[in-house]
mmCIF file of C-alpha atoms in Angstrom:
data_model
loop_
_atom_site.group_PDB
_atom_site.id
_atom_site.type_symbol
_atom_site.label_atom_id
_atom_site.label_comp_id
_atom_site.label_asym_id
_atom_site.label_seq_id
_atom_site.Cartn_x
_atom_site.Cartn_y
_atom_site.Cartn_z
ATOM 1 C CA UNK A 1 -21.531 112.906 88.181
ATOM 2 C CA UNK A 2 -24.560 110.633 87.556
ATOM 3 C CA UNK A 3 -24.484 110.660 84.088
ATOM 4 C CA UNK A 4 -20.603 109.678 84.030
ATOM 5 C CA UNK A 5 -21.811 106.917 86.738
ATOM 6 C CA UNK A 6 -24.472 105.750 84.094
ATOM 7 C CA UNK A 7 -22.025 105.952 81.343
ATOM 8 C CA UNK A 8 -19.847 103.467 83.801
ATOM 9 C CA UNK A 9 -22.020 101.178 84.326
ATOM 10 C CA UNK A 10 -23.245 100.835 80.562
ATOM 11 C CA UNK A 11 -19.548 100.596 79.671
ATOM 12 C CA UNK A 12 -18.195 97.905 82.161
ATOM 13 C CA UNK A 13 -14.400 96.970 81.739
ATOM 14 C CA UNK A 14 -14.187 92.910 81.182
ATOM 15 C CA UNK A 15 -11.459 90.909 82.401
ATOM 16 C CA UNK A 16 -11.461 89.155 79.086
ATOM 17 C CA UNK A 17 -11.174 92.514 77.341
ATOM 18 C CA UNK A 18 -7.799 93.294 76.683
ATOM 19 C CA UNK A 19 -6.865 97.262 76.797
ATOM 20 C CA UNK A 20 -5.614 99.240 74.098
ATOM 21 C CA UNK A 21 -1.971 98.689 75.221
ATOM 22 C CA UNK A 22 -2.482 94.849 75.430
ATOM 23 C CA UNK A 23 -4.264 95.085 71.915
ATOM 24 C CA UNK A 24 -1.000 96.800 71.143
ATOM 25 C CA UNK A 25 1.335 94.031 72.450
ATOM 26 C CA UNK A 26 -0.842 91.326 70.947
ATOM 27 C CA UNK A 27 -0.468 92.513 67.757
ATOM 28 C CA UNK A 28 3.263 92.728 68.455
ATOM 29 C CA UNK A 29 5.637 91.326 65.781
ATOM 30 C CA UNK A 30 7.383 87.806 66.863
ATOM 31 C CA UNK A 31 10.580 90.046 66.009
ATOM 32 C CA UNK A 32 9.694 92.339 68.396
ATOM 33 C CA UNK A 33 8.292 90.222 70.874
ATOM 34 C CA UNK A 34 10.141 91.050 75.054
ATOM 35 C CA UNK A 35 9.441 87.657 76.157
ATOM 36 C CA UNK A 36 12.474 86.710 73.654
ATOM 37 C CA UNK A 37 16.278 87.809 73.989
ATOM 38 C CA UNK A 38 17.043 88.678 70.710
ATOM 39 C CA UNK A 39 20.710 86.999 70.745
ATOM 40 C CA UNK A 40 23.491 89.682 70.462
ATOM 41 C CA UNK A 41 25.654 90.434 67.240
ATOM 42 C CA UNK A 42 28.577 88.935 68.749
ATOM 43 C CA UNK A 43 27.129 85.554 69.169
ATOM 44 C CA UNK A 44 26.224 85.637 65.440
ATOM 45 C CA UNK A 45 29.803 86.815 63.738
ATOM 46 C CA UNK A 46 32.062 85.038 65.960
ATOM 47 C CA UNK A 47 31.003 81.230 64.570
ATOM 48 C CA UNK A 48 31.078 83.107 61.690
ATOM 49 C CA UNK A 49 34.178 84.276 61.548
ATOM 50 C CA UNK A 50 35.425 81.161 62.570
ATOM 51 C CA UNK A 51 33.784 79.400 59.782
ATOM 52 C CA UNK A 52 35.072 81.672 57.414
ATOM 53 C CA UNK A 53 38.788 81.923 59.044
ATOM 54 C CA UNK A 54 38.656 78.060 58.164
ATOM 55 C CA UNK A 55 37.259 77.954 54.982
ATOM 56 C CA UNK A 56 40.227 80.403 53.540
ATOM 57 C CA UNK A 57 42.748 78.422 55.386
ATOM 58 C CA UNK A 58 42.288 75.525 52.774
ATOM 59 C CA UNK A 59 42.738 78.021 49.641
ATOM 60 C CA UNK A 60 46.425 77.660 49.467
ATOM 61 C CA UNK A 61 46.944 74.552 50.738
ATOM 62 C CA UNK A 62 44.032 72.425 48.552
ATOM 63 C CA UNK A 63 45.838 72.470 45.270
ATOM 64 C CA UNK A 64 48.759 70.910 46.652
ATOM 65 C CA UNK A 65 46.437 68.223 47.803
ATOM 66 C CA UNK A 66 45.926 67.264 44.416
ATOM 67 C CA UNK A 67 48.743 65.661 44.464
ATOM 68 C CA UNK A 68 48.511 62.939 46.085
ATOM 69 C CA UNK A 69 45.408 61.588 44.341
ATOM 70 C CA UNK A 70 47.413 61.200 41.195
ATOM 71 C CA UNK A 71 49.158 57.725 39.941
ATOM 72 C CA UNK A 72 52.509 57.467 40.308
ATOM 73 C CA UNK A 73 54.624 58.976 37.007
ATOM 74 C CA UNK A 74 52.092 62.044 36.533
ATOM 75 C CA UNK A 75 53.447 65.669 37.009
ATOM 76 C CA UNK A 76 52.390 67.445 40.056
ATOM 77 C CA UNK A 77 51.823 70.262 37.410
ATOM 78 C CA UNK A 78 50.127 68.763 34.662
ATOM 79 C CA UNK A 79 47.106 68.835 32.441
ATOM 80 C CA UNK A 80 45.457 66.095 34.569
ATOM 81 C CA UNK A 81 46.293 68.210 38.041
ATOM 82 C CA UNK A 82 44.678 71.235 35.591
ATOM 83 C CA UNK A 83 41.580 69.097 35.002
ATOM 84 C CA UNK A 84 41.002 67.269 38.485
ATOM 85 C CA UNK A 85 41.157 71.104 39.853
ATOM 86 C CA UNK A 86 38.439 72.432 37.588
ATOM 87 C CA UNK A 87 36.330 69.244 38.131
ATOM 88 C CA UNK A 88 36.570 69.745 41.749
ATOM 89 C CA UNK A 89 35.502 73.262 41.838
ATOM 90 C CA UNK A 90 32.430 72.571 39.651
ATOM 91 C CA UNK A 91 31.154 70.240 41.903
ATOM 92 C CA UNK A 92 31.328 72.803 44.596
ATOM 93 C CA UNK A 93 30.012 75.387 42.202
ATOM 94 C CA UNK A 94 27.042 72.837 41.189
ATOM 95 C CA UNK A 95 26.117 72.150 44.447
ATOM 96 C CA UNK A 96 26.165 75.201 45.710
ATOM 97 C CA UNK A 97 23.141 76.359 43.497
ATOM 98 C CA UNK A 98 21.193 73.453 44.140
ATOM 99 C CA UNK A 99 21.371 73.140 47.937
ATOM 100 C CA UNK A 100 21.518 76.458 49.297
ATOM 101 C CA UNK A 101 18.071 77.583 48.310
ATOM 102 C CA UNK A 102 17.060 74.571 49.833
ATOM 103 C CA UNK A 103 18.410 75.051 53.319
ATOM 104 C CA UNK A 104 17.205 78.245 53.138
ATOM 105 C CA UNK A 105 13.665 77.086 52.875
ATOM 106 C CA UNK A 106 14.199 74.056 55.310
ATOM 107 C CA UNK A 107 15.072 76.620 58.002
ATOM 108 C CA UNK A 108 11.819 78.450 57.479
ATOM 109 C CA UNK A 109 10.490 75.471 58.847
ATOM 110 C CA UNK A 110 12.482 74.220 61.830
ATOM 111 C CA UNK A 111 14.714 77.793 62.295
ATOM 112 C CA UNK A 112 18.110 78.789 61.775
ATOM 113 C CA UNK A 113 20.159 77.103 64.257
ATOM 114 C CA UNK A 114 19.563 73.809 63.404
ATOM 115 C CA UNK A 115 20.446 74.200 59.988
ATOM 116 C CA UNK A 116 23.430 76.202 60.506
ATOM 117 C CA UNK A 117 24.742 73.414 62.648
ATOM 118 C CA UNK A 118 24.120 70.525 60.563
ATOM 119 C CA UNK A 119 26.001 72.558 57.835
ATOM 120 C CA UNK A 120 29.432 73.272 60.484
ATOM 121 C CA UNK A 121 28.619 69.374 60.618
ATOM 122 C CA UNK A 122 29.226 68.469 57.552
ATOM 123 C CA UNK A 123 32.127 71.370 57.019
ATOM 124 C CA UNK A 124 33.784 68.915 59.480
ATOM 125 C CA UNK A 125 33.633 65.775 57.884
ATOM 126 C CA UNK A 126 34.545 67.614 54.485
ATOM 127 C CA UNK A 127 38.208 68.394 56.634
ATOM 128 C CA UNK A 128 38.374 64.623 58.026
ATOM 129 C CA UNK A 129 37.873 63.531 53.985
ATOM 130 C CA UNK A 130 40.480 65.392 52.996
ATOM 131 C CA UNK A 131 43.420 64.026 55.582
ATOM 132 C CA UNK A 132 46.310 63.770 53.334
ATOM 133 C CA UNK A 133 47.450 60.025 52.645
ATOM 134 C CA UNK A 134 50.621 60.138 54.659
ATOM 135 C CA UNK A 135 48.338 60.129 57.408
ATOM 136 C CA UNK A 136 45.872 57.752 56.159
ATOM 137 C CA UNK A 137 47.922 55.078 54.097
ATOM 138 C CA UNK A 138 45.241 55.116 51.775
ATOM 139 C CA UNK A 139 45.888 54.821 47.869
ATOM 140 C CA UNK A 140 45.217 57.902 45.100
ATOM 141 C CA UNK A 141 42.572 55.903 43.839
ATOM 142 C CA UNK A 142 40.722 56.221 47.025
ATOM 143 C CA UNK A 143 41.894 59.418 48.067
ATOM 144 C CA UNK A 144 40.745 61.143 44.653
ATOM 145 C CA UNK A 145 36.954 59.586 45.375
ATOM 146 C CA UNK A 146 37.737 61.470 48.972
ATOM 147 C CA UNK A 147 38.461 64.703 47.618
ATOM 148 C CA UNK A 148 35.071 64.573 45.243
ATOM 149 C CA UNK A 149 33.393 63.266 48.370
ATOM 150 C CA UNK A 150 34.671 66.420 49.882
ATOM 151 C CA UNK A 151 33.704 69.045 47.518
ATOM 152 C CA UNK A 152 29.968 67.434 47.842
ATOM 153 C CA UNK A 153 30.110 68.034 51.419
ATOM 154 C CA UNK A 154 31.390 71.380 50.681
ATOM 155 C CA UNK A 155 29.190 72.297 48.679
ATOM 156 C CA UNK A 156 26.290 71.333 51.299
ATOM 157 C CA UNK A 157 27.854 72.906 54.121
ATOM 158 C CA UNK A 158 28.435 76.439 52.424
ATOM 159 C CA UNK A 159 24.881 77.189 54.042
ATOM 160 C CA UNK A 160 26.114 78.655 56.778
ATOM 161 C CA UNK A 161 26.840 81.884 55.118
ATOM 162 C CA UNK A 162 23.383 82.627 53.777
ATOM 163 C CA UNK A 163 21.725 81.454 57.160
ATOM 164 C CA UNK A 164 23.943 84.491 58.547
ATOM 165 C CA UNK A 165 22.196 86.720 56.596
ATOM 166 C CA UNK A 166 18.844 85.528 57.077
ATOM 167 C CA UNK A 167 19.907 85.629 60.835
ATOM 168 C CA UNK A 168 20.544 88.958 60.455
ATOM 169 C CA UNK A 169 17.432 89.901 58.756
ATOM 170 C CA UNK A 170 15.489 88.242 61.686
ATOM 171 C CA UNK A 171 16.255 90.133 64.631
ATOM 172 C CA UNK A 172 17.186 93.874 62.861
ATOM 173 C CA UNK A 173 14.786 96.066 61.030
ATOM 174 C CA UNK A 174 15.357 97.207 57.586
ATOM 175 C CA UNK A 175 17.203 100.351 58.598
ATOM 176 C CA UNK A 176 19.947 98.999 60.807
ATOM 177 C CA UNK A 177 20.465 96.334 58.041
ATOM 178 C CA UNK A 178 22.996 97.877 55.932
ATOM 179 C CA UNK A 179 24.951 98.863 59.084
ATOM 180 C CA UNK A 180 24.803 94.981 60.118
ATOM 181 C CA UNK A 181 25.787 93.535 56.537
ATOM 182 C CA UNK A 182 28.730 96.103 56.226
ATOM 183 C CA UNK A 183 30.071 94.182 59.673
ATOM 184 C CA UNK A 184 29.343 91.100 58.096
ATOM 185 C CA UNK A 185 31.573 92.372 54.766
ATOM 186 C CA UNK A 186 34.561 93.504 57.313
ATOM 187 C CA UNK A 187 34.049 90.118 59.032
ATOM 188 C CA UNK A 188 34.462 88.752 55.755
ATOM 189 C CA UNK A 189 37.571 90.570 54.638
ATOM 190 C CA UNK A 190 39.426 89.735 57.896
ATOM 191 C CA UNK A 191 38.938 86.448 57.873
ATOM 192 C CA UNK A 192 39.993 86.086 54.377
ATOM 193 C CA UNK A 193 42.920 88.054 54.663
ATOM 194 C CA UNK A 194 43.892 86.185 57.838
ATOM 195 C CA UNK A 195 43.390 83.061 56.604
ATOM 196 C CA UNK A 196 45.783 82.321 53.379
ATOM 197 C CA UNK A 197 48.324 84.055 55.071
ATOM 198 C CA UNK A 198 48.135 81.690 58.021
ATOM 199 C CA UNK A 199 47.900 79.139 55.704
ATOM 200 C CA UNK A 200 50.938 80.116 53.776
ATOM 201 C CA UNK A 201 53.012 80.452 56.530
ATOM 202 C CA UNK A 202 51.641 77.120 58.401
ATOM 203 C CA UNK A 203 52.328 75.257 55.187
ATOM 204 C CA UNK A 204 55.963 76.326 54.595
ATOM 205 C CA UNK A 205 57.136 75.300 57.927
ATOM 206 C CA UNK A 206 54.361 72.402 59.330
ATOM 207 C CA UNK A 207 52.653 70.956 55.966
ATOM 208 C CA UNK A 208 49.379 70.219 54.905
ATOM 209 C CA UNK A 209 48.378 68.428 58.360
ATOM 210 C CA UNK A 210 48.850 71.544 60.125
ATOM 211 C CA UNK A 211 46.760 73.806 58.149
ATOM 212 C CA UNK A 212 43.886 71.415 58.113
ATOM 213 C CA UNK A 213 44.455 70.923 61.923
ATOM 214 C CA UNK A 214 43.596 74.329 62.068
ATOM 215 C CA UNK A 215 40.487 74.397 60.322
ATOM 216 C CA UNK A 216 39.458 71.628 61.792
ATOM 217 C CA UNK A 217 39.650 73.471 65.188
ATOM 218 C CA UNK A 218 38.031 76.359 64.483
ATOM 219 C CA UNK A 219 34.989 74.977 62.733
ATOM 220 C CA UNK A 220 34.864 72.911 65.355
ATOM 221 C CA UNK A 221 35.228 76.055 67.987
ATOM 222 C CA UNK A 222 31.974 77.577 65.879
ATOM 223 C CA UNK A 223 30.252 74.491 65.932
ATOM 224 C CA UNK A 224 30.253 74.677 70.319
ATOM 225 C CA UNK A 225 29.684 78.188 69.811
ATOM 226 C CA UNK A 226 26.745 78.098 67.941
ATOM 227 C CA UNK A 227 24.794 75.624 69.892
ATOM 228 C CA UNK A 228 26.109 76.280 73.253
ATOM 229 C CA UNK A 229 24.111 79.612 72.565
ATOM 230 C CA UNK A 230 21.093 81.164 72.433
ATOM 231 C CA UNK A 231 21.397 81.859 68.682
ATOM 232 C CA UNK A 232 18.328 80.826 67.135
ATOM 233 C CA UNK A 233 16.732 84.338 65.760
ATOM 234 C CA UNK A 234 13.522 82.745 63.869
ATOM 235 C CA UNK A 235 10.866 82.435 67.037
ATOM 236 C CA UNK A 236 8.257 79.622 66.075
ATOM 237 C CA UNK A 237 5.634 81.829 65.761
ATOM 238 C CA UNK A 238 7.497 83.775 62.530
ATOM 239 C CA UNK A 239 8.063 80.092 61.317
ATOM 240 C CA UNK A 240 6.628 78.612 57.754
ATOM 241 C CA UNK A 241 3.386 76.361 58.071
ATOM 242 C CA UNK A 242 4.806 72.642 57.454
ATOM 243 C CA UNK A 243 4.010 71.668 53.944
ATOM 244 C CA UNK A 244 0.951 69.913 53.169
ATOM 245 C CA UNK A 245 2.568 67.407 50.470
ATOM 246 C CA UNK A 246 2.728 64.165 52.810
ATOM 247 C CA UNK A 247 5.731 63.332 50.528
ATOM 248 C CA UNK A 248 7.051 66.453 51.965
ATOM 249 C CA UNK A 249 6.349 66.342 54.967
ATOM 250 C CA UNK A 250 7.798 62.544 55.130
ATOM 251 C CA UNK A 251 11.392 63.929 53.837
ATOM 252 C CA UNK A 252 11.682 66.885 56.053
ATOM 253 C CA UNK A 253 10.657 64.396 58.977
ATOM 254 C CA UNK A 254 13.305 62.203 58.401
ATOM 255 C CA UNK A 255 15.846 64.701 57.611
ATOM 256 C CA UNK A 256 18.598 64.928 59.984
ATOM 257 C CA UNK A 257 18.097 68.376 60.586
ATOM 258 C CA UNK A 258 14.409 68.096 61.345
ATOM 259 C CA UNK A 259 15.974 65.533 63.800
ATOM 260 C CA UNK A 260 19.046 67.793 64.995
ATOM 261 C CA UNK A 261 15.859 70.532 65.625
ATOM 262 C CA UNK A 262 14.069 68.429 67.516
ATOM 263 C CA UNK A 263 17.075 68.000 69.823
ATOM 264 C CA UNK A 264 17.817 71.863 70.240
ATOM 265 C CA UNK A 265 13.827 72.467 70.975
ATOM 266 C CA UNK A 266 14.012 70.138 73.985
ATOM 267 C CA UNK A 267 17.278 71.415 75.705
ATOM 268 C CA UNK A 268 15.708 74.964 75.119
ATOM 269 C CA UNK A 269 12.721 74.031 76.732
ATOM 270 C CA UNK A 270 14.607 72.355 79.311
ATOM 271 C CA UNK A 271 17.078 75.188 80.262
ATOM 272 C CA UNK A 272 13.455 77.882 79.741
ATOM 273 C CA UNK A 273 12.057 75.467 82.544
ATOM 274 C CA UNK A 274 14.889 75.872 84.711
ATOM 275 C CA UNK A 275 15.390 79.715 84.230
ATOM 276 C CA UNK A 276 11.522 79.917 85.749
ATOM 277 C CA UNK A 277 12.274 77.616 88.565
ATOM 278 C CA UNK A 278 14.756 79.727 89.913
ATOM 279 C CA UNK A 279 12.585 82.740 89.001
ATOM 280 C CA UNK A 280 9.866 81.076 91.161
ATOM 281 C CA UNK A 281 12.182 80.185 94.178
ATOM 282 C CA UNK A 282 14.025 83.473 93.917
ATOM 283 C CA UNK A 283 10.508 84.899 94.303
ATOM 284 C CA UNK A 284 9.262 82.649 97.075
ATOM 285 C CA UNK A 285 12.610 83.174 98.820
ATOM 286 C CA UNK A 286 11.849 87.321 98.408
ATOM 287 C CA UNK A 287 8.311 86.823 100.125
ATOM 288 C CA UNK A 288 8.875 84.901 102.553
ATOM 289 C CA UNK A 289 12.108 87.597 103.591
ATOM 290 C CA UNK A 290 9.311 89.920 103.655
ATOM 291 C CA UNK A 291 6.873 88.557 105.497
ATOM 292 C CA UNK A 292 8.679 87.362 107.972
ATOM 293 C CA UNK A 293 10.038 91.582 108.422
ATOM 294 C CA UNK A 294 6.547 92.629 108.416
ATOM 295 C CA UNK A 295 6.016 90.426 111.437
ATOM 296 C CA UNK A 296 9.264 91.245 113.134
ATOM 297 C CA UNK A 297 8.015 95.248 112.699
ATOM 298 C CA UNK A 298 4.259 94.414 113.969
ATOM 299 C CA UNK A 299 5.104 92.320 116.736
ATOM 300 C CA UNK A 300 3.805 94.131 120.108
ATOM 301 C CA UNK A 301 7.217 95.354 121.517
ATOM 302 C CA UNK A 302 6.643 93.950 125.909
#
């Protein structure tokens, strides 16, 4: 009618104007956002489950460790194996409620992955520290400063467990989270039910060496799992502002994980670019197929 032609023109549609569906997906959530896989469960629990399957491999066999940082002449089963134990396991302890609200906040900043990895990092070199002396020829002196030196590093690396959670809380909404942390509890309960007995049985017939050979392994299996995936669930647009304390700002610059992030930013922006390359040619490819049937159909037959 003329009036709904009036009507039209007064109200013209602008290119620039988004509709109320793209208002919609504008105002979308970063958690919610298609553009980004959000990486499957799987990919989450199996490091892990690793991670955990090697931490409880070294409960039975770290107190006979102790061992061989005492001086020659005191009892494997003494007060001062009693004391080195309990000074061990404070560090841990001490550590652990120091640094782990810490890399909590840090991966606010720079994500998840990067701090999960620098933690299976340093879960590593806690396993090299502790090498027993038989294999390193070094003296207890020096191998009781390696087993402090490894309870620091455990301490630090114990991250990975809370950055789980938080993982979990990025890509699920509250109601499916109770489902996802009851996994997380029977990942838990496997792994350390698994692990001491392996252990136990490992260290009656191989030793020491081939428990922690174990460990080794599959923290280093989690480590290649975790960043040979896409496993980073906090999207840079969900990310914390950088602080504006330069002092701040200096010490998360130089961290190594601001460093290690910097790293996994630029092979995910590399492997992005190549996924739309082959879009693109894929596409190109597609057309051209189709043009050139067009033709073929409209050709004048003689």
């Amino acid at each position: 009618s003329p009036a709904a032609g009036r009507a039209g023109a007064a109200t013209p549609v602008s290119a620039g104007v988004p509709a109320a569906g793209d208002t919609k997906m504008a105002s979308m959530d970063a958690k919610d956002d298609p553009s980004h896989a959000k990486p499957a469960l799987p990919l989450l629990l199996a490091p892990a489950a690793l991670y955990l399957f090697s931490v409880s491999l070294l409960f039975p066999v770290f107190p006979s460790l102790l061992k061989f940082a005492l001086p020659a002449g005191v009892p494997e089963r003494g007060a001062e194996t009693t004391a080195l134990y309990g000074l061990l396991q404070q560090i841990k302890a001490v550590l652990d409620l120091f640094t782990l609200p810490v890399l909590g906040r840090v991966s606010d900043y720079v994500g998840r992955k990067p701090v999960t990895l620098w933690c299976l990092v340093l879960a590593l070199l806690q396993l090299l520290l502790i090498t027993p002396p038989s294999r390193t020829g070094a003296a207890p002196e020096t191998y009781h400063a390696c087993l402090v030196a490894s309870r620091v590093l455990g301490g630090m690396s114990d991250g990975v467990l809370v950055l789980l959670f938080a993982s979990l809380t990025d890509v699920a909404d509250g109601a499916a989270l109770p489902v996802l942390f009851g996994r997380v509890g029977l990942v838990f309960g496997c792994a350390f039910t698994l692990g001491p007995l392996t252990a136990a049985l490992l260290l009656a017939r191989s030793g020491e060496v081939a428990v922690l050979l174990l460990s080794a392994c599959c923290t280093l299996l989690a480590l290649l799992l975790y960043a040979g995936t896409r496993t980073e669930t906090l999207l840079a647009a969900r990310r914390s502002r950088l602080p504006t304390s330069l002092t701040a700002q200096f010490l998360l610059y130089f961290s190594p994980v601001y460093q290690l992030q910097q790293v996994c930013s630029t092979l995910e922006h590399t492997e992005r670019s190549f996924d739309t390359t082959q879009a693109q040619g894929r596409a190109g490819l597609a057309h051209t197929v189709s043009h050139n049937v067009q033709g073929a159909q409209t050709e004048p037959k003689p």
